[in-house]
Amino acid sequence: KKFRRKGIGEKLVKEAERVARYEWGYDDMFLYVEQRNTAAVRLYQKLGYRRLWVDKDARTLLPTTKGRLEDAPTKIVCMRKRLNLGFIGRLLPF
């Protein structure tokens, strides 16, 4: 928890975008995040990512108090950012 809210996640995402665009030549960046991870969803939205769809039937593994993993329902959000557009272009819905 001591590493939260230090800007590390934002720097990592921006570096991944830089590599994807300038080193690999991609125009779009996609990511998946659990809907309940509201801090991450807000960060990605702040960085220009838009929701594409939500998988309401997704499953995840959660740790139990006994140290085991338990299968549990979750909701996964797919988000996309267009890397080859300027600020105005990222506001467009397509």
mmCIF file of C-alpha atoms in Angstrom:
data_model
loop_
_atom_site.group_PDB
_atom_site.id
_atom_site.type_symbol
_atom_site.label_atom_id
_atom_site.label_comp_id
_atom_site.label_asym_id
_atom_site.label_seq_id
_atom_site.Cartn_x
_atom_site.Cartn_y
_atom_site.Cartn_z
ATOM 1 C CA LYS A 1 0.000 0.000 0.000
ATOM 2 C CA LYS A 2 2.912 2.376 0.540
ATOM 3 C CA PHE A 3 3.483 2.524 -3.229
ATOM 4 C CA ARG A 4 -0.075 3.604 -4.070
ATOM 5 C CA ARG A 5 -0.897 7.134 -5.235
ATOM 6 C CA LYS A 6 2.736 7.843 -6.162
ATOM 7 C CA GLY A 7 2.229 8.056 -9.936
ATOM 8 C CA ILE A 8 3.958 4.734 -10.613
ATOM 9 C CA GLY A 9 0.962 3.212 -12.414
ATOM 10 C CA GLU A 10 0.573 6.257 -14.641
ATOM 11 C CA LYS A 11 4.265 6.187 -15.579
ATOM 12 C CA LEU A 12 4.083 2.458 -16.383
ATOM 13 C CA VAL A 13 1.021 2.900 -18.615
ATOM 14 C CA LYS A 14 2.583 5.862 -20.445
ATOM 15 C CA GLU A 15 5.795 3.924 -21.053
ATOM 16 C CA ALA A 16 3.824 0.920 -22.352
ATOM 17 C CA GLU A 17 1.970 3.280 -24.719
ATOM 18 C CA ARG A 18 5.258 4.773 -25.916
ATOM 19 C CA VAL A 19 6.722 1.351 -26.653
ATOM 20 C CA ALA A 20 3.530 0.147 -28.354
ATOM 21 C CA ARG A 21 3.345 3.226 -30.590
ATOM 22 C CA TYR A 22 6.928 4.156 -31.414
ATOM 23 C CA GLU A 23 8.808 0.870 -31.132
ATOM 24 C CA TRP A 24 6.150 -1.602 -32.264
ATOM 25 C CA GLY A 25 4.041 0.673 -34.504
ATOM 26 C CA TYR A 26 0.624 0.019 -32.944
ATOM 27 C CA ASP A 27 -2.181 2.580 -33.249
ATOM 28 C CA ASP A 28 -4.366 1.289 -30.412
ATOM 29 C CA MET A 29 -3.803 0.160 -26.841
ATOM 30 C CA PHE A 30 -6.247 -2.250 -25.195
ATOM 31 C CA LEU A 31 -6.464 -3.319 -21.563
ATOM 32 C CA TYR A 32 -8.659 -5.367 -19.273
ATOM 33 C CA VAL A 33 -9.432 -4.362 -15.699
ATOM 34 C CA GLU A 34 -11.810 -5.633 -13.048
ATOM 35 C CA GLN A 35 -14.721 -3.219 -12.747
ATOM 36 C CA ARG A 36 -14.441 -3.233 -8.954
ATOM 37 C CA ASN A 37 -10.898 -1.798 -9.230
ATOM 38 C CA THR A 38 -12.321 1.709 -9.400
ATOM 39 C CA ALA A 39 -8.974 3.433 -8.819
ATOM 40 C CA ALA A 40 -7.485 1.718 -11.874
ATOM 41 C CA VAL A 41 -10.578 2.407 -14.004
ATOM 42 C CA ARG A 42 -10.389 6.111 -13.069
ATOM 43 C CA LEU A 43 -6.661 6.224 -13.871
ATOM 44 C CA TYR A 44 -7.179 4.656 -17.297
ATOM 45 C CA GLN A 45 -10.065 7.039 -18.057
ATOM 46 C CA LYS A 46 -7.890 9.984 -17.006
ATOM 47 C CA LEU A 47 -5.223 8.757 -19.447
ATOM 48 C CA GLY A 48 -7.718 8.680 -22.323
ATOM 49 C CA TYR A 49 -8.987 5.092 -22.282
ATOM 50 C CA ARG A 50 -12.645 4.464 -23.146
ATOM 51 C CA ARG A 51 -14.812 1.486 -22.221
ATOM 52 C CA LEU A 52 -15.560 -0.875 -25.087
ATOM 53 C CA TRP A 53 -17.497 -3.589 -23.295
ATOM 54 C CA VAL A 54 -18.029 -5.328 -19.946
ATOM 55 C CA ASP A 55 -17.940 -9.100 -19.438
ATOM 56 C CA LYS A 56 -20.482 -9.639 -16.661
ATOM 57 C CA ASP A 57 -19.896 -13.409 -16.608
ATOM 58 C CA ALA A 58 -16.136 -13.342 -15.970
ATOM 59 C CA ARG A 59 -14.454 -15.369 -13.236
ATOM 60 C CA THR A 60 -11.385 -14.628 -11.092
ATOM 61 C CA LEU A 61 -9.328 -16.256 -8.362
ATOM 62 C CA LEU A 62 -9.367 -14.630 -4.934
ATOM 63 C CA PRO A 63 -7.161 -15.550 -1.953
ATOM 64 C CA THR A 64 -8.942 -16.939 1.098
ATOM 65 C CA THR A 65 -7.970 -16.412 4.733
ATOM 66 C CA LYS A 66 -6.530 -19.958 4.672
ATOM 67 C CA GLY A 67 -4.099 -19.059 1.879
ATOM 68 C CA ARG A 68 -5.952 -20.855 -0.878
ATOM 69 C CA LEU A 69 -7.414 -19.472 -4.090
ATOM 70 C CA GLU A 70 -11.162 -19.465 -4.583
ATOM 71 C CA ASP A 71 -13.030 -19.109 -7.872
ATOM 72 C CA ALA A 72 -15.347 -16.087 -7.747
ATOM 73 C CA PRO A 73 -17.487 -14.026 -10.144
ATOM 74 C CA THR A 74 -16.238 -10.648 -11.339
ATOM 75 C CA LYS A 75 -16.876 -8.111 -14.082
ATOM 76 C CA ILE A 76 -14.091 -7.379 -16.567
ATOM 77 C CA VAL A 77 -13.983 -4.078 -18.459
ATOM 78 C CA CYS A 78 -12.218 -3.885 -21.825
ATOM 79 C CA MET A 79 -10.829 -0.411 -22.519
ATOM 80 C CA ARG A 80 -9.099 1.106 -25.541
ATOM 81 C CA LYS A 81 -7.027 4.189 -26.275
ATOM 82 C CA ARG A 82 -6.206 5.409 -29.770
ATOM 83 C CA LEU A 83 -2.485 6.189 -29.755
ATOM 84 C CA ASN A 84 -2.235 7.919 -33.123
ATOM 85 C CA LEU A 85 -4.730 10.712 -32.409
ATOM 86 C CA GLY A 86 -4.208 14.049 -30.728
ATOM 87 C CA PHE A 87 -6.250 15.231 -27.746
ATOM 88 C CA ILE A 88 -9.274 16.225 -29.869
ATOM 89 C CA GLY A 89 -9.186 12.925 -31.748
ATOM 90 C CA ARG A 90 -9.343 10.933 -28.488
ATOM 91 C CA LEU A 91 -12.629 12.674 -27.652
ATOM 92 C CA LEU A 92 -14.293 11.081 -30.684
ATOM 93 C CA PRO A 93 -16.355 7.964 -29.891
ATOM 94 C CA PHE A 94 -14.761 5.740 -32.582
#
